[in-house]
C-alpha cells in the first residue's frame, strides 16, 4: 500500500489516496480496522468476497439505488450495530456505492469516518475523490448531497479486472475530459499515443493514466473545494448536456461517461460556433473521444426535446435563473456561459457540425 | 434590525445574528428576498401569518416531525419550485423547524442559503446558532444531521409573546446551563437576581439574558466548530442523561429543556460524589434550577431502567465504546468522563442526594 497522492480540501481535511499492490494488500489494510466498521457493497462487488464482513449493506447495483431508501438502510444498519461517531463506513464499489456510503457517513451522527474503495475506473478518477456526495431525487441526478471528503481512498487495479468494456469506457470519458482541462498536455498525449495499451488495461499505463487524471481533478478541487469560486465548476465540462441526456433517458440508455463524452462534444460545438473554442481544437478533441468509440454524433429525437429541456432547466449551475455551460477557451482553459435555448436545441437534435 | 453578534465558524463562514425591533421590522427584512425562497413553518408559527408566503412547507408541530419524511417534503417542494443553489430556505419556528430547515438547506444541491428565525427561547439561545442540524432516527434524537451554520439568524422577541410557560422554561433551562458553563458569573447572577423579570419576559431583561447566553455558546463553538476538539462537547452538559430521559419517555413526557435541567442535576450529583464537583457549587446550581420550577428530584421507575440504559448507550459522545458524561469541575470548567453503569443507575432511580 503506497501513498499515490494527498488531497487537502476544506478546513485542512486531508484525503490520502493509496495504491494497493493487489487484493491481498488491500484486504490487509482494511482488515486492520477490526470492529466498528460498516461496509457498503453493491450486488456486483459483494461477489468479490468469499465471505462478507459481519456488518454490511448490499445495494442493488445501478443508479436506481442512489436514493433515500438506500441511505436509510445504511444509517439504520449503522445504528443497529451501535456504530459510534468514531466508527467507519467503507464504500466498496463504483460511483453509486461510493456516493451512497459517503453521503451516509457525512450525516451519520453528523459525520463518521469514511474509507472509499473505488472499483471502477470512473470512480477512481472522479467520484471517490473530492468530497462530493449525493443521491438522485425525483428523477434528477445528484440533487441532494453534501461535501464530505473521505479520510482515505484505496485504489487497487485488480478490482478493474472484471469491469465490463462499457463500464471501463464510462470512466475513460472522464479521463479524456480531464485531458482537455489539464494545464499541460501530458494526459492528452498519453491518450493519443497509448490507445491500445489503455484499452488492454495494461497495468503500467493504467497507473500513469489514473495519476495524471487525478492530478487534473486535484488541481481544480484544491483551489475551490466547495465549488463556490467558479473554478471547480469547470470539471462539469460536458455534464450539463450529459446529465440532461442521462436523466431524460432515465439513467438507462447510456452510461454516465458516454453521456459526458457526448455532452463535451456538444459543449465543444457550442464554443466553436460562438467563436470561444478554436475550431481545430474542438475537432481534435472530438476525434480523440471518437477514437475510443464514443458516439459523438448521437442526437435526441424531436419528440424528446421537451423532456430534455425540462431536465436541463434543473441543472445546479445557474446564475440569475439561467443555466450555465462549461465551454472551452483552449487547452486547460474553460469558461462558464449561458446558452440560448435555440442553440441548445440545434446542438442536441440537429446534424453534427464536425 | 441591528446586528447582535457575528459568529465565525468553520472555514471562515460567518453567521450574522440580528435583533429585529418588532414583527414589522422582521417582515421588512425577509420580504426583501423576493422570489427563490422557500419558507418552513410548523402548525403553530404558520398561524402568525395572515397570508403565508407563496412557497412554503408547514410541518406538524412537535418533535415527531423531525424525520426523513419532513426532510423529503422540504426538498421536494424546493425542487418543484425550481429553487437554485443560490436560493434560500427560511426556517421560521422553534428547534424542530430550524433543525429541519437547516438540514434540508445543507443537503439541497449540497447546500443552499439559509435564514433561521427562532421563535422560541430555546431555539434563540441554542438550536439556531452553531450550525448543528439534525433529525431523529429510529426513536433516537439527532442521530442524523450535518454541520451547516445559517447565513443569518433573526431574533425578534415579539415572537415569544405567544410562547407557553412550559416552552419558555424549556429554553430557560439551556440558559441556566450556559450560566454554569460561562467563563464569568454575569449570567449566573442575572438569573439569581432577576427571576421575576425573566419569568415576566421583560424586554430589556430578556435581551440581556439572550445576549449573555449567546456569548457563552459562541465562546465554545468558535473554538471547536465541529465538536472535534473536546471543547464544544461541554455544551452537552446535562444532555446525556437528558436525551436518554427524553428518548425513553418518547419525547412526550418532558420538554427538552426540562430534561436538560434534570440531566444537569444528575451530572452535578455524579461530579459531587466523585469529588470532581464542589458540593456547595452543585447544591447552589441545583437550587438555581429549582428556583425556576424544574423538577430536579424526578426519578425514573425501576421498570424503566432497561429502556433508559438502552437509550443512554446510543449517545454520540463515546470513547472506546464508553459513553462520556460532561461533569463540572467548577464555574465555567467542565470535563468529559465515563461513569460506571451502577452509579448512573443509582443517580437516575435512587433518592436525590441534595
PDB file of C-alpha atoms in Angstrom, chain B residues 61-216:
ATOM      1  CA  UNK B  61     -45.627  20.978  15.344  1.00  0.00           C
ATOM      2  CA  UNK B  62     -43.627  18.784  17.689  1.00  0.00           C
ATOM      3  CA  UNK B  63     -40.599  16.527  17.800  1.00  0.00           C
ATOM      4  CA  UNK B  64     -42.272  13.788  15.750  1.00  0.00           C
ATOM      5  CA  UNK B  65     -41.855  15.958  12.613  1.00  0.00           C
ATOM      6  CA  UNK B  66     -38.065  15.806  12.857  1.00  0.00           C
ATOM      7  CA  UNK B  67     -37.738  12.925  10.420  1.00  0.00           C
ATOM      8  CA  UNK B  68     -36.877  11.867   6.870  1.00  0.00           C
ATOM      9  CA  UNK B  69     -40.458  12.405   5.701  1.00  0.00           C
ATOM     10  CA  UNK B  70     -40.314  16.114   6.590  1.00  0.00           C
ATOM     11  CA  UNK B  71     -36.880  16.377   5.006  1.00  0.00           C
ATOM     12  CA  UNK B  72     -38.148  14.919   1.745  1.00  0.00           C
ATOM     13  CA  UNK B  73     -41.199  17.207   1.817  1.00  0.00           C
ATOM     14  CA  UNK B  74     -38.997  20.288   2.056  1.00  0.00           C
ATOM     15  CA  UNK B  75     -36.566  19.080  -0.626  1.00  0.00           C
ATOM     16  CA  UNK B  76     -39.390  18.047  -2.907  1.00  0.00           C
ATOM     17  CA  UNK B  77     -41.065  21.445  -2.621  1.00  0.00           C
ATOM     18  CA  UNK B  78     -37.741  23.161  -3.295  1.00  0.00           C
ATOM     19  CA  UNK B  79     -37.322  21.129  -6.471  1.00  0.00           C
ATOM     20  CA  UNK B  80     -40.890  21.653  -7.647  1.00  0.00           C
ATOM     21  CA  UNK B  81     -40.375  25.394  -7.288  1.00  0.00           C
ATOM     22  CA  UNK B  82     -37.065  25.298  -9.119  1.00  0.00           C
ATOM     23  CA  UNK B  83     -35.118  26.676  -6.175  1.00  0.00           C
ATOM     24  CA  UNK B  84     -31.494  27.008  -7.288  1.00  0.00           C
ATOM     25  CA  UNK B  85     -28.305  26.661  -5.300  1.00  0.00           C
ATOM     26  CA  UNK B  86     -28.370  30.413  -4.720  1.00  0.00           C
ATOM     27  CA  UNK B  87     -31.944  30.134  -3.436  1.00  0.00           C
ATOM     28  CA  UNK B  88     -32.766  30.410   0.249  1.00  0.00           C
ATOM     29  CA  UNK B  89     -34.574  28.292   2.799  1.00  0.00           C
ATOM     30  CA  UNK B  90     -36.075  30.227   5.726  1.00  0.00           C
ATOM     31  CA  UNK B  91     -36.857  28.286   8.879  1.00  0.00           C
ATOM     32  CA  UNK B  92     -39.482  30.142  10.909  1.00  0.00           C
ATOM     33  CA  UNK B  93     -40.158  28.398  14.213  1.00  0.00           C
ATOM     34  CA  UNK B  94     -38.665  26.557  17.134  1.00  0.00           C
ATOM     35  CA  UNK B  95     -35.942  23.951  17.292  1.00  0.00           C
ATOM     36  CA  UNK B  96     -37.735  21.354  15.190  1.00  0.00           C
ATOM     37  CA  UNK B  97     -38.452  23.788  12.344  1.00  0.00           C
ATOM     38  CA  UNK B  98     -34.962  25.308  12.470  1.00  0.00           C
ATOM     39  CA  UNK B  99     -33.227  21.912  12.624  1.00  0.00           C
ATOM     40  CA  UNK B 100     -35.329  20.631   9.708  1.00  0.00           C
ATOM     41  CA  UNK B 101     -34.897  23.748   7.580  1.00  0.00           C
ATOM     42  CA  UNK B 102     -31.166  23.787   8.242  1.00  0.00           C
ATOM     43  CA  UNK B 103     -30.675  20.096   7.489  1.00  0.00           C
ATOM     44  CA  UNK B 104     -32.641  20.476   4.252  1.00  0.00           C
ATOM     45  CA  UNK B 105     -30.620  23.562   3.271  1.00  0.00           C
ATOM     46  CA  UNK B 106     -27.378  21.709   3.967  1.00  0.00           C
ATOM     47  CA  UNK B 107     -28.158  18.885   1.537  1.00  0.00           C
ATOM     48  CA  UNK B 108     -30.283  20.621  -1.111  1.00  0.00           C
ATOM     49  CA  UNK B 109     -27.930  20.743  -4.089  1.00  0.00           C
ATOM     50  CA  UNK B 110     -25.190  20.189  -1.489  1.00  0.00           C
ATOM     51  CA  UNK B 111     -26.067  23.445   0.242  1.00  0.00           C
ATOM     52  CA  UNK B 112     -28.228  26.492  -0.431  1.00  0.00           C
ATOM     53  CA  UNK B 113     -28.659  29.709   1.560  1.00  0.00           C
ATOM     54  CA  UNK B 114     -30.216  29.588   4.989  1.00  0.00           C
ATOM     55  CA  UNK B 115     -32.012  32.058   7.237  1.00  0.00           C
ATOM     56  CA  UNK B 116     -33.273  30.980  10.646  1.00  0.00           C
ATOM     57  CA  UNK B 117     -35.949  32.843  12.589  1.00  0.00           C
ATOM     58  CA  UNK B 118     -36.075  31.162  16.017  1.00  0.00           C
ATOM     59  CA  UNK B 119     -39.445  31.759  17.659  1.00  0.00           C
ATOM     60  CA  UNK B 120     -38.785  30.041  20.980  1.00  0.00           C
ATOM     61  CA  UNK B 121     -36.313  30.984  23.693  1.00  0.00           C
ATOM     62  CA  UNK B 122     -34.758  27.511  23.407  1.00  0.00           C
ATOM     63  CA  UNK B 123     -34.104  27.989  19.729  1.00  0.00           C
ATOM     64  CA  UNK B 124     -32.821  31.576  20.137  1.00  0.00           C
ATOM     65  CA  UNK B 125     -30.154  30.675  22.676  1.00  0.00           C
ATOM     66  CA  UNK B 126     -29.297  27.249  21.343  1.00  0.00           C
ATOM     67  CA  UNK B 127     -30.611  25.417  18.263  1.00  0.00           C
ATOM     68  CA  UNK B 128     -30.456  28.286  15.751  1.00  0.00           C
ATOM     69  CA  UNK B 129     -26.843  29.164  16.478  1.00  0.00           C
ATOM     70  CA  UNK B 130     -23.844  26.958  15.863  1.00  0.00           C
ATOM     71  CA  UNK B 131     -24.613  25.004  12.718  1.00  0.00           C
ATOM     72  CA  UNK B 132     -25.798  21.718  14.169  1.00  0.00           C
ATOM     73  CA  UNK B 133     -28.658  20.359  12.097  1.00  0.00           C
ATOM     74  CA  UNK B 134     -30.396  17.063  12.707  1.00  0.00           C
ATOM     75  CA  UNK B 135     -33.336  14.737  12.523  1.00  0.00           C
ATOM     76  CA  UNK B 136     -34.310  11.984  14.919  1.00  0.00           C
ATOM     77  CA  UNK B 137     -33.940   8.460  13.585  1.00  0.00           C
ATOM     78  CA  UNK B 138     -35.261   5.156  14.861  1.00  0.00           C
ATOM     79  CA  UNK B 139     -36.528   6.802  18.026  1.00  0.00           C
ATOM     80  CA  UNK B 140     -33.239   8.478  18.909  1.00  0.00           C
ATOM     81  CA  UNK B 141     -32.648  12.197  18.973  1.00  0.00           C
ATOM     82  CA  UNK B 142     -30.420  13.952  16.458  1.00  0.00           C
ATOM     83  CA  UNK B 143     -28.780  10.792  15.140  1.00  0.00           C
ATOM     84  CA  UNK B 144     -28.635  12.028  11.547  1.00  0.00           C
ATOM     85  CA  UNK B 145     -27.595  15.519  10.549  1.00  0.00           C
ATOM     86  CA  UNK B 146     -24.870  17.871   9.472  1.00  0.00           C
ATOM     87  CA  UNK B 147     -22.852  20.929  10.422  1.00  0.00           C
ATOM     88  CA  UNK B 148     -24.253  23.839   8.455  1.00  0.00           C
ATOM     89  CA  UNK B 149     -24.285  27.285  10.045  1.00  0.00           C
ATOM     90  CA  UNK B 150     -27.070  29.625   8.900  1.00  0.00           C
ATOM     91  CA  UNK B 151     -26.111  32.710   6.936  1.00  0.00           C
ATOM     92  CA  UNK B 152     -28.233  34.725   9.333  1.00  0.00           C
ATOM     93  CA  UNK B 153     -30.313  34.260  12.458  1.00  0.00           C
ATOM     94  CA  UNK B 154     -33.088  36.793  13.035  1.00  0.00           C
ATOM     95  CA  UNK B 155     -34.245  37.183  16.617  1.00  0.00           C
ATOM     96  CA  UNK B 156     -37.477  39.035  17.345  1.00  0.00           C
ATOM     97  CA  UNK B 157     -38.767  38.976  20.918  1.00  0.00           C
ATOM     98  CA  UNK B 158     -42.294  39.661  19.678  1.00  0.00           C
ATOM     99  CA  UNK B 159     -42.410  36.037  18.516  1.00  0.00           C
ATOM    100  CA  UNK B 160     -42.063  34.915  22.156  1.00  0.00           C
ATOM    101  CA  UNK B 161     -45.325  36.589  23.200  1.00  0.00           C
ATOM    102  CA  UNK B 162     -47.491  33.574  22.477  1.00  0.00           C
ATOM    103  CA  UNK B 163     -44.969  31.066  23.867  1.00  0.00           C
ATOM    104  CA  UNK B 164     -46.410  28.867  26.622  1.00  0.00           C
ATOM    105  CA  UNK B 165     -44.902  28.881  30.095  1.00  0.00           C
ATOM    106  CA  UNK B 166     -43.699  25.315  29.551  1.00  0.00           C
ATOM    107  CA  UNK B 167     -41.956  26.220  26.283  1.00  0.00           C
ATOM    108  CA  UNK B 168     -40.377  29.289  27.853  1.00  0.00           C
ATOM    109  CA  UNK B 169     -38.977  27.158  30.691  1.00  0.00           C
ATOM    110  CA  UNK B 170     -37.669  24.699  28.124  1.00  0.00           C
ATOM    111  CA  UNK B 171     -35.458  27.453  26.782  1.00  0.00           C
ATOM    112  CA  UNK B 172     -34.542  28.854  30.131  1.00  0.00           C
ATOM    113  CA  UNK B 173     -33.006  25.512  31.141  1.00  0.00           C
ATOM    114  CA  UNK B 174     -30.384  25.949  28.399  1.00  0.00           C
ATOM    115  CA  UNK B 175     -29.760  29.469  29.661  1.00  0.00           C
ATOM    116  CA  UNK B 176     -29.122  28.172  33.202  1.00  0.00           C
ATOM    117  CA  UNK B 177     -26.852  25.508  31.702  1.00  0.00           C
ATOM    118  CA  UNK B 178     -24.949  28.260  29.844  1.00  0.00           C
ATOM    119  CA  UNK B 179     -24.668  30.185  33.132  1.00  0.00           C
ATOM    120  CA  UNK B 180     -22.782  27.245  34.671  1.00  0.00           C
ATOM    121  CA  UNK B 181     -20.518  26.938  31.638  1.00  0.00           C
ATOM    122  CA  UNK B 182     -19.783  30.673  31.382  1.00  0.00           C
ATOM    123  CA  UNK B 183     -16.262  31.962  31.947  1.00  0.00           C
ATOM    124  CA  UNK B 184     -17.684  34.702  34.165  1.00  0.00           C
ATOM    125  CA  UNK B 185     -20.590  34.911  36.600  1.00  0.00           C
ATOM    126  CA  UNK B 186     -22.668  37.652  34.984  1.00  0.00           C
ATOM    127  CA  UNK B 187     -25.334  35.334  33.585  1.00  0.00           C
ATOM    128  CA  UNK B 188     -25.478  33.289  36.797  1.00  0.00           C
ATOM    129  CA  UNK B 189     -26.009  36.498  38.781  1.00  0.00           C
ATOM    130  CA  UNK B 190     -28.666  37.747  36.387  1.00  0.00           C
ATOM    131  CA  UNK B 191     -30.593  34.511  36.881  1.00  0.00           C
ATOM    132  CA  UNK B 192     -30.254  34.788  40.665  1.00  0.00           C
ATOM    133  CA  UNK B 193     -31.316  38.431  40.904  1.00  0.00           C
ATOM    134  CA  UNK B 194     -33.848  38.945  38.095  1.00  0.00           C
ATOM    135  CA  UNK B 195     -36.003  35.865  38.410  1.00  0.00           C
ATOM    136  CA  UNK B 196     -39.283  37.782  38.367  1.00  0.00           C
ATOM    137  CA  UNK B 197     -38.357  40.000  35.419  1.00  0.00           C
ATOM    138  CA  UNK B 198     -37.209  36.931  33.473  1.00  0.00           C
ATOM    139  CA  UNK B 199     -40.382  34.974  34.122  1.00  0.00           C
ATOM    140  CA  UNK B 200     -42.435  38.077  33.246  1.00  0.00           C
ATOM    141  CA  UNK B 201     -40.440  38.191  29.952  1.00  0.00           C
ATOM    142  CA  UNK B 202     -39.444  41.807  30.457  1.00  0.00           C
ATOM    143  CA  UNK B 203     -37.970  43.033  27.159  1.00  0.00           C
ATOM    144  CA  UNK B 204     -34.780  44.613  28.478  1.00  0.00           C
ATOM    145  CA  UNK B 205     -34.012  41.685  30.786  1.00  0.00           C
ATOM    146  CA  UNK B 206     -34.727  39.196  28.001  1.00  0.00           C
ATOM    147  CA  UNK B 207     -32.326  40.942  25.665  1.00  0.00           C
ATOM    148  CA  UNK B 208     -29.606  40.918  28.319  1.00  0.00           C
ATOM    149  CA  UNK B 209     -30.298  37.248  29.086  1.00  0.00           C
ATOM    150  CA  UNK B 210     -30.198  36.179  25.437  1.00  0.00           C
ATOM    151  CA  UNK B 211     -27.031  38.146  24.706  1.00  0.00           C
ATOM    152  CA  UNK B 212     -25.144  36.709  27.670  1.00  0.00           C
ATOM    153  CA  UNK B 213     -26.395  33.232  26.866  1.00  0.00           C
ATOM    154  CA  UNK B 214     -25.335  33.533  23.211  1.00  0.00           C
ATOM    155  CA  UNK B 215     -21.901  34.725  24.307  1.00  0.00           C
ATOM    156  CA  UNK B 216     -21.360  31.527  26.268  1.00  0.00           C
TER     157      UNK B 216
END
